Amino acid sequence: GENVEQHPSTLSVQEGDSAVIKCTYSDSASNYFPWYKQELGKGPQLIIDIRSNVGEKKDQRIAVTLNKTAKHFSLHITETQPEDSAVYFCAASRPPVGTGANSKLTFGKGITLSVRP
Amino acid sequence: NAGVMQNPRHLVRRRGQEARLRCSPMKGHSHVYWYRQLPEEGLKFMVYLQKENIIDESGMPKERFSAEFPKEGPSILRIQQVVRGDSAAYFCASSPPGLGYEQYFGPGTRLTVT
């Protein structure tokens, strides 16, 4: 089955600097890669996603890049702010099979991002 | 537009009791997923349901765990005869009908087994 690994496990940056979080996946059939932000005591919040037919996607201060050949994808946060401090999870899923219109997500273990004011 | 709703938010059960976790998907969403999160871990898939159908239960433990998503009402994750190892945060996600991929998560139910 799919295995998603995330590294590093913790990251500390100065406010205003950029943060880059990397993930690798093992299943070459995976074609959807979302990123979630989870704050303490809350559920994961979808912040950006990318499908395998594109290499990069950007939304304001957040961008995601995908390298299908190397099977890794990265989250880039520019001009970091203290409110960006949270746990970030990457995930991957394959195309749906059978009667389902969707597929399960396989998550990495998460990275704790700390933005120092 | 309300998001995914889960209740209760916190649930305490003694070993051997039953736990029932409820999930109401976002309005218009017909797909529901349950994930479990252990402390310091990522989320692990348990089950994927559509109305009245279990699509993928490959992550569900073989015993004591069951899930349903009836035609009317919320999705229910049921854990019978709970043990301490069941203590975790249980998250429900939903997605719209059709070939969509985005899954939107609820706030979770934190189950503690004493």
PDB file of C-alpha atoms in Angstrom:
ATOM      1  CA  GLY A   1       0.000   0.000   0.000  1.00  0.00           C
ATOM      2  CA  GLU A   2       0.873   3.661  -0.073  1.00  0.00           C
ATOM      3  CA  ASN A   3       3.488   5.014   2.343  1.00  0.00           C
ATOM      4  CA  VAL A   4       3.841   8.760   2.881  1.00  0.00           C
ATOM      5  CA  GLU A   5       6.816  10.147   4.726  1.00  0.00           C
ATOM      6  CA  GLN A   6       7.261  13.666   5.955  1.00  0.00           C
ATOM      7  CA  HIS A   7      10.436  15.437   6.935  1.00  0.00           C
ATOM      8  CA  PRO A   8      11.636  17.146   8.972  1.00  0.00           C
ATOM      9  CA  SER A   9       9.372  16.402  11.957  1.00  0.00           C
ATOM     10  CA  THR A  10       9.776  19.878  13.408  1.00  0.00           C
ATOM     11  CA  LEU A  11      10.643  23.182  11.816  1.00  0.00           C
ATOM     12  CA  SER A  12      11.245  26.559  13.426  1.00  0.00           C
ATOM     13  CA  VAL A  13      11.501  29.746  11.376  1.00  0.00           C
ATOM     14  CA  GLN A  14      11.675  33.445  12.065  1.00  0.00           C
ATOM     15  CA  GLU A  15       8.590  35.477  11.286  1.00  0.00           C
ATOM     16  CA  GLY A  16       8.777  36.736   7.719  1.00  0.00           C
ATOM     17  CA  ASP A  17      11.031  33.912   6.539  1.00  0.00           C
ATOM     18  CA  SER A  18       9.926  31.099   4.221  1.00  0.00           C
ATOM     19  CA  ALA A  19       9.163  27.541   5.301  1.00  0.00           C
ATOM     20  CA  VAL A  20       9.424  24.451   3.127  1.00  0.00           C
ATOM     21  CA  ILE A  21       7.964  21.084   4.137  1.00  0.00           C
ATOM     22  CA  LYS A  22       8.716  18.005   2.070  1.00  0.00           C
ATOM     23  CA  CYS A  23       6.900  14.714   1.608  1.00  0.00           C
ATOM     24  CA  THR A  24       7.660  11.551  -0.316  1.00  0.00           C
ATOM     25  CA  TYR A  25       5.237   8.864  -1.420  1.00  0.00           C
ATOM     26  CA  SER A  26       5.727   5.320  -2.590  1.00  0.00           C
ATOM     27  CA  ASP A  27       2.728   4.484  -4.806  1.00  0.00           C
ATOM     28  CA  SER A  28       3.278   5.688  -8.367  1.00  0.00           C
ATOM     29  CA  ALA A  29      -0.481   5.373  -8.979  1.00  0.00           C
ATOM     30  CA  SER A  30      -1.249   8.163  -6.483  1.00  0.00           C
ATOM     31  CA  ASN A  31      -2.612  11.195  -8.274  1.00  0.00           C
ATOM     32  CA  TYR A  32      -3.966  13.546  -5.606  1.00  0.00           C
ATOM     33  CA  PHE A  33      -1.901  15.293  -2.921  1.00  0.00           C
ATOM     34  CA  PRO A  34      -3.561  17.564  -0.331  1.00  0.00           C
ATOM     35  CA  TRP A  35      -1.984  19.480   2.529  1.00  0.00           C
ATOM     36  CA  TYR A  36      -3.752  19.986   5.853  1.00  0.00           C
ATOM     37  CA  LYS A  37      -3.120  22.347   8.737  1.00  0.00           C
ATOM     38  CA  GLN A  38      -4.123  21.226  12.204  1.00  0.00           C
ATOM     39  CA  GLU A  39      -4.227  23.533  15.192  1.00  0.00           C
ATOM     40  CA  LEU A  40      -4.297  22.218  18.735  1.00  0.00           C
ATOM     41  CA  GLY A  41      -7.626  20.613  19.595  1.00  0.00           C
ATOM     42  CA  LYS A  42      -9.072  21.105  16.118  1.00  0.00           C
ATOM     43  CA  GLY A  43      -9.676  19.039  13.012  1.00  0.00           C
ATOM     44  CA  PRO A  44      -7.379  19.151   9.972  1.00  0.00           C
ATOM     45  CA  GLN A  45      -8.073  22.054   7.632  1.00  0.00           C
ATOM     46  CA  LEU A  46      -7.470  21.637   3.913  1.00  0.00           C
ATOM     47  CA  ILE A  47      -5.157  24.474   2.835  1.00  0.00           C
ATOM     48  CA  ILE A  48      -4.065  23.500  -0.657  1.00  0.00           C
ATOM     49  CA  ASP A  49      -3.993  20.468  -2.930  1.00  0.00           C
ATOM     50  CA  ILE A  50      -2.486  19.399  -6.217  1.00  0.00           C
ATOM     51  CA  ARG A  51      -3.307  16.772  -8.790  1.00  0.00           C
ATOM     52  CA  SER A  52      -0.747  14.809 -10.739  1.00  0.00           C
ATOM     53  CA  ASN A  53      -1.453  16.565 -14.025  1.00  0.00           C
ATOM     54  CA  VAL A  54       0.150  19.803 -12.776  1.00  0.00           C
ATOM     55  CA  GLY A  55       3.551  20.524 -11.308  1.00  0.00           C
ATOM     56  CA  GLU A  56       2.834  23.569  -9.186  1.00  0.00           C
ATOM     57  CA  LYS A  57      -0.089  25.395  -7.618  1.00  0.00           C
ATOM     58  CA  LYS A  58      -0.123  28.658  -5.709  1.00  0.00           C
ATOM     59  CA  ASP A  59      -2.630  30.364  -3.428  1.00  0.00           C
ATOM     60  CA  GLN A  60      -1.442  33.682  -1.951  1.00  0.00           C
ATOM     61  CA  ARG A  61       1.429  32.857   0.463  1.00  0.00           C
ATOM     62  CA  ILE A  62       1.119  29.097  -0.010  1.00  0.00           C
ATOM     63  CA  ALA A  63       2.369  26.981  -2.891  1.00  0.00           C
ATOM     64  CA  VAL A  64       2.738  23.276  -3.544  1.00  0.00           C
ATOM     65  CA  THR A  65       5.100  21.621  -6.016  1.00  0.00           C
ATOM     66  CA  LEU A  66       4.983  18.044  -7.265  1.00  0.00           C
ATOM     67  CA  ASN A  67       7.748  15.950  -8.787  1.00  0.00           C
ATOM     68  CA  LYS A  68       6.136  12.762 -10.084  1.00  0.00           C
ATOM     69  CA  THR A  69       9.388  11.235 -11.267  1.00  0.00           C
ATOM     70  CA  ALA A  70      11.004  11.524  -7.852  1.00  0.00           C
ATOM     71  CA  LYS A  71       7.687  10.925  -6.060  1.00  0.00           C
ATOM     72  CA  HIS A  72       7.902  13.884  -3.770  1.00  0.00           C
ATOM     73  CA  PHE A  73       5.894  17.029  -3.186  1.00  0.00           C
ATOM     74  CA  SER A  74       6.533  20.102  -1.091  1.00  0.00           C
ATOM     75  CA  LEU A  75       4.617  22.842   0.693  1.00  0.00           C
ATOM     76  CA  HIS A  76       6.063  26.331   0.530  1.00  0.00           C
ATOM     77  CA  ILE A  77       4.906  29.094   2.875  1.00  0.00           C
ATOM     78  CA  THR A  78       6.294  32.579   2.266  1.00  0.00           C
ATOM     79  CA  GLU A  79       6.310  35.563   4.628  1.00  0.00           C
ATOM     80  CA  THR A  80       5.475  33.331   7.593  1.00  0.00           C
ATOM     81  CA  GLN A  81       3.366  34.723  10.409  1.00  0.00           C
ATOM     82  CA  PRO A  82       2.899  33.490  14.012  1.00  0.00           C
ATOM     83  CA  GLU A  83      -0.587  32.243  13.096  1.00  0.00           C
ATOM     84  CA  ASP A  84       1.034  29.826  10.653  1.00  0.00           C
ATOM     85  CA  SER A  85       2.308  27.882  13.684  1.00  0.00           C
ATOM     86  CA  ALA A  86       0.543  24.501  13.613  1.00  0.00           C
ATOM     87  CA  VAL A  87       0.994  20.873  12.611  1.00  0.00           C
ATOM     88  CA  TYR A  88       1.022  20.332   8.863  1.00  0.00           C
ATOM     89  CA  PHE A  89       0.112  17.013   7.266  1.00  0.00           C
ATOM     90  CA  CYS A  90       0.664  15.880   3.718  1.00  0.00           C
ATOM     91  CA  ALA A  91      -1.414  13.093   2.215  1.00  0.00           C
ATOM     92  CA  ALA A  92      -1.789  11.096  -0.980  1.00  0.00           C
ATOM     93  CA  SER A  93      -4.531   9.092  -2.640  1.00  0.00           C
ATOM     94  CA  ARG A  94      -5.016   6.919  -5.681  1.00  0.00           C
ATOM     95  CA  PRO A  95      -7.789   7.158  -8.260  1.00  0.00           C
ATOM     96  CA  PRO A  96     -11.053   5.604  -7.059  1.00  0.00           C
ATOM     97  CA  VAL A  97     -11.891   2.017  -7.889  1.00  0.00           C
ATOM     98  CA  GLY A  98     -15.102   0.058  -7.908  1.00  0.00           C
ATOM     99  CA  THR A  99     -18.286   1.882  -6.999  1.00  0.00           C
ATOM    100  CA  GLY A 100     -16.579   4.596  -5.017  1.00  0.00           C
ATOM    101  CA  ALA A 101     -16.227   8.063  -6.441  1.00  0.00           C
ATOM    102  CA  ASN A 102     -13.302   8.821  -4.170  1.00  0.00           C
ATOM    103  CA  SER A 103     -10.414   7.199  -2.341  1.00  0.00           C
ATOM    104  CA  LYS A 104      -8.913   7.082   1.105  1.00  0.00           C
ATOM    105  CA  LEU A 105      -6.134   9.462   2.054  1.00  0.00           C
ATOM    106  CA  THR A 106      -2.822   8.157   3.363  1.00  0.00           C
ATOM    107  CA  PHE A 107      -1.241  10.714   5.680  1.00  0.00           C
ATOM    108  CA  GLY A 108       2.297  11.488   6.721  1.00  0.00           C
ATOM    109  CA  LYS A 109       3.037  11.788  10.433  1.00  0.00           C
ATOM    110  CA  GLY A 110       2.976  15.564  10.404  1.00  0.00           C
ATOM    111  CA  ILE A 111       5.439  18.350  10.999  1.00  0.00           C
ATOM    112  CA  THR A 112       5.193  20.926  13.761  1.00  0.00           C
ATOM    113  CA  LEU A 113       5.933  24.379  12.371  1.00  0.00           C
ATOM    114  CA  SER A 114       6.838  27.097  14.849  1.00  0.00           C
ATOM    115  CA  VAL A 115       7.076  30.697  13.680  1.00  0.00           C
ATOM    116  CA  ARG A 116       9.120  32.835  16.083  1.00  0.00           C
ATOM    117  CA  PRO A 117       7.858  36.433  16.349  1.00  0.00           C
TER     118      PRO A 117
ATOM    119  CA  ASN B   1     -22.850  26.838   5.251  1.00  0.00           C
ATOM    120  CA  ALA B   2     -22.086  24.701   8.258  1.00  0.00           C
ATOM    121  CA  GLY B   3     -19.041  22.486   8.118  1.00  0.00           C
ATOM    122  CA  VAL B   4     -18.748  18.851   9.105  1.00  0.00           C
ATOM    123  CA  MET B   5     -20.242  18.346  12.534  1.00  0.00           C
ATOM    124  CA  GLN B   6     -19.223  15.698  15.016  1.00  0.00           C
ATOM    125  CA  ASN B   7     -20.615  14.846  18.411  1.00  0.00           C
ATOM    126  CA  PRO B   8     -19.844  14.396  21.110  1.00  0.00           C
ATOM    127  CA  ARG B   9     -16.586  16.344  21.088  1.00  0.00           C
ATOM    128  CA  HIS B  10     -15.319  14.439  24.110  1.00  0.00           C
ATOM    129  CA  LEU B  11     -16.398  10.995  25.223  1.00  0.00           C
ATOM    130  CA  VAL B  12     -15.266   9.040  28.259  1.00  0.00           C
ATOM    131  CA  ARG B  13     -16.019   5.348  28.469  1.00  0.00           C
ATOM    132  CA  ARG B  14     -14.985   2.607  30.843  1.00  0.00           C
ATOM    133  CA  ARG B  15     -13.435  -0.551  29.501  1.00  0.00           C
ATOM    134  CA  GLY B  16     -16.107  -2.858  28.127  1.00  0.00           C
ATOM    135  CA  GLN B  17     -18.651  -0.147  27.368  1.00  0.00           C
ATOM    136  CA  GLU B  18     -19.831   0.915  23.927  1.00  0.00           C
ATOM    137  CA  ALA B  19     -18.889   4.160  22.204  1.00  0.00           C
ATOM    138  CA  ARG B  20     -21.039   5.795  19.515  1.00  0.00           C
ATOM    139  CA  LEU B  21     -19.562   8.628  17.507  1.00  0.00           C
ATOM    140  CA  ARG B  22     -21.726  10.716  15.193  1.00  0.00           C
ATOM    141  CA  CYS B  23     -20.878  12.647  12.059  1.00  0.00           C
ATOM    142  CA  SER B  24     -23.063  14.957   9.996  1.00  0.00           C
ATOM    143  CA  PRO B  25     -21.424  15.771   6.652  1.00  0.00           C
ATOM    144  CA  MET B  26     -21.412  19.179   5.031  1.00  0.00           C
ATOM    145  CA  LYS B  27     -24.633  20.106   3.271  1.00  0.00           C
ATOM    146  CA  GLY B  28     -24.788  18.481  -0.135  1.00  0.00           C
ATOM    147  CA  HIS B  29     -22.012  15.993   0.649  1.00  0.00           C
ATOM    148  CA  SER B  30     -22.795  12.315   0.225  1.00  0.00           C
ATOM    149  CA  HIS B  31     -19.432  10.722   1.020  1.00  0.00           C
ATOM    150  CA  VAL B  32     -18.199  10.191   4.565  1.00  0.00           C
ATOM    151  CA  TYR B  33     -14.819   8.964   5.806  1.00  0.00           C
ATOM    152  CA  TRP B  34     -13.638   8.061   9.284  1.00  0.00           C
ATOM    153  CA  TYR B  35     -10.010   8.436  10.400  1.00  0.00           C
ATOM    154  CA  ARG B  36      -8.310   7.779  13.728  1.00  0.00           C
ATOM    155  CA  GLN B  37      -5.456   9.816  15.155  1.00  0.00           C
ATOM    156  CA  LEU B  38      -3.272   8.539  17.950  1.00  0.00           C
ATOM    157  CA  PRO B  39      -1.157  11.011  19.980  1.00  0.00           C
ATOM    158  CA  GLU B  40       1.829  12.344  18.023  1.00  0.00           C
ATOM    159  CA  GLU B  41       0.700  10.403  14.933  1.00  0.00           C
ATOM    160  CA  GLY B  42      -0.871  11.144  11.602  1.00  0.00           C
ATOM    161  CA  LEU B  43      -4.392  10.195  10.683  1.00  0.00           C
ATOM    162  CA  LYS B  44      -5.115   6.580   9.782  1.00  0.00           C
ATOM    163  CA  PHE B  45      -7.974   5.731   7.427  1.00  0.00           C
ATOM    164  CA  MET B  46     -10.696   3.496   8.812  1.00  0.00           C
ATOM    165  CA  VAL B  47     -13.731   3.436   6.519  1.00  0.00           C
ATOM    166  CA  TYR B  48     -15.362   5.210   3.557  1.00  0.00           C
ATOM    167  CA  LEU B  49     -19.133   5.247   3.192  1.00  0.00           C
ATOM    168  CA  GLN B  50     -21.769   6.573   0.866  1.00  0.00           C
ATOM    169  CA  LYS B  51     -25.439   6.669   1.782  1.00  0.00           C
ATOM    170  CA  GLU B  52     -26.431   3.134   2.838  1.00  0.00           C
ATOM    171  CA  ASN B  53     -23.201   1.651   1.422  1.00  0.00           C
ATOM    172  CA  ILE B  54     -19.764   0.836   2.750  1.00  0.00           C
ATOM    173  CA  ILE B  55     -17.323   1.510  -0.066  1.00  0.00           C
ATOM    174  CA  ASP B  56     -13.977   0.764   1.594  1.00  0.00           C
ATOM    175  CA  GLU B  57     -13.497  -0.638   5.103  1.00  0.00           C
ATOM    176  CA  SER B  58      -9.905  -1.752   4.661  1.00  0.00           C
ATOM    177  CA  GLY B  59      -8.776   0.261   7.696  1.00  0.00           C
ATOM    178  CA  MET B  60     -11.380  -0.986  10.131  1.00  0.00           C
ATOM    179  CA  PRO B  61     -10.328  -3.444  12.838  1.00  0.00           C
ATOM    180  CA  LYS B  62     -11.998  -6.786  12.206  1.00  0.00           C
ATOM    181  CA  GLU B  63     -13.709  -6.937  15.565  1.00  0.00           C
ATOM    182  CA  ARG B  64     -15.680  -4.522  17.732  1.00  0.00           C
ATOM    183  CA  PHE B  65     -15.764  -1.694  15.158  1.00  0.00           C
ATOM    184  CA  SER B  66     -18.627  -0.940  12.776  1.00  0.00           C
ATOM    185  CA  ALA B  67     -19.836   2.029  10.767  1.00  0.00           C
ATOM    186  CA  GLU B  68     -23.003   3.039   9.004  1.00  0.00           C
ATOM    187  CA  PHE B  69     -24.346   5.956   6.997  1.00  0.00           C
ATOM    188  CA  PRO B  70     -28.119   5.561   6.777  1.00  0.00           C
ATOM    189  CA  LYS B  71     -30.396   7.166   4.234  1.00  0.00           C
ATOM    190  CA  GLU B  72     -31.520   9.636   6.866  1.00  0.00           C
ATOM    191  CA  GLY B  73     -29.436  10.951   9.728  1.00  0.00           C
ATOM    192  CA  PRO B  74     -25.750  11.094  10.574  1.00  0.00           C
ATOM    193  CA  SER B  75     -23.031   8.549  10.035  1.00  0.00           C
ATOM    194  CA  ILE B  76     -22.276   6.481  13.126  1.00  0.00           C
ATOM    195  CA  LEU B  77     -18.979   4.893  14.134  1.00  0.00           C
ATOM    196  CA  ARG B  78     -19.638   2.280  16.791  1.00  0.00           C
ATOM    197  CA  ILE B  79     -17.009   0.704  19.012  1.00  0.00           C
ATOM    198  CA  GLN B  80     -18.147  -2.178  21.170  1.00  0.00           C
ATOM    199  CA  GLN B  81     -16.416  -3.342  24.352  1.00  0.00           C
ATOM    200  CA  VAL B  82     -13.895  -0.519  24.290  1.00  0.00           C
ATOM    201  CA  VAL B  83     -10.328  -1.096  25.476  1.00  0.00           C
ATOM    202  CA  ARG B  84      -7.674   1.432  26.528  1.00  0.00           C
ATOM    203  CA  GLY B  85      -6.000   1.149  23.129  1.00  0.00           C
ATOM    204  CA  ASP B  86      -9.129   2.651  21.529  1.00  0.00           C
ATOM    205  CA  SER B  87      -8.354   5.995  23.186  1.00  0.00           C
ATOM    206  CA  ALA B  88      -7.722   8.393  20.325  1.00  0.00           C
ATOM    207  CA  ALA B  89      -9.181  11.261  18.351  1.00  0.00           C
ATOM    208  CA  TYR B  90     -11.668  10.120  15.724  1.00  0.00           C
ATOM    209  CA  PHE B  91     -12.202  12.404  12.775  1.00  0.00           C
ATOM    210  CA  CYS B  92     -14.912  12.353  10.184  1.00  0.00           C
ATOM    211  CA  ALA B  93     -14.505  13.924   6.753  1.00  0.00           C
ATOM    212  CA  SER B  94     -16.940  14.461   3.921  1.00  0.00           C
ATOM    213  CA  SER B  95     -16.750  15.189   0.217  1.00  0.00           C
ATOM    214  CA  PRO B  96     -19.287  16.134  -2.424  1.00  0.00           C
ATOM    215  CA  PRO B  97     -20.860  13.677  -4.854  1.00  0.00           C
ATOM    216  CA  GLY B  98     -19.218  12.965  -8.154  1.00  0.00           C
ATOM    217  CA  LEU B  99     -15.576  12.439  -8.916  1.00  0.00           C
ATOM    218  CA  GLY B 100     -14.263  14.954  -6.422  1.00  0.00           C
ATOM    219  CA  TYR B 101     -11.267  14.446  -4.204  1.00  0.00           C
ATOM    220  CA  GLU B 102     -11.393  17.148  -1.521  1.00  0.00           C
ATOM    221  CA  GLN B 103     -12.145  15.830   1.939  1.00  0.00           C
ATOM    222  CA  TYR B 104     -13.236  18.299   4.596  1.00  0.00           C
ATOM    223  CA  PHE B 105     -12.759  17.332   8.213  1.00  0.00           C
ATOM    224  CA  GLY B 106     -14.853  17.844  11.294  1.00  0.00           C
ATOM    225  CA  PRO B 107     -13.508  18.887  14.713  1.00  0.00           C
ATOM    226  CA  GLY B 108     -13.186  15.306  15.909  1.00  0.00           C
ATOM    227  CA  THR B 109     -14.351  13.257  18.870  1.00  0.00           C
ATOM    228  CA  ARG B 110     -11.761  12.599  21.546  1.00  0.00           C
ATOM    229  CA  LEU B 111     -12.429   9.214  23.095  1.00  0.00           C
ATOM    230  CA  THR B 112     -10.874   8.363  26.430  1.00  0.00           C
ATOM    231  CA  VAL B 113     -11.200   4.838  27.791  1.00  0.00           C
ATOM    232  CA  THR B 114     -10.626   4.529  31.528  1.00  0.00           C
TER     233      THR B 114
END
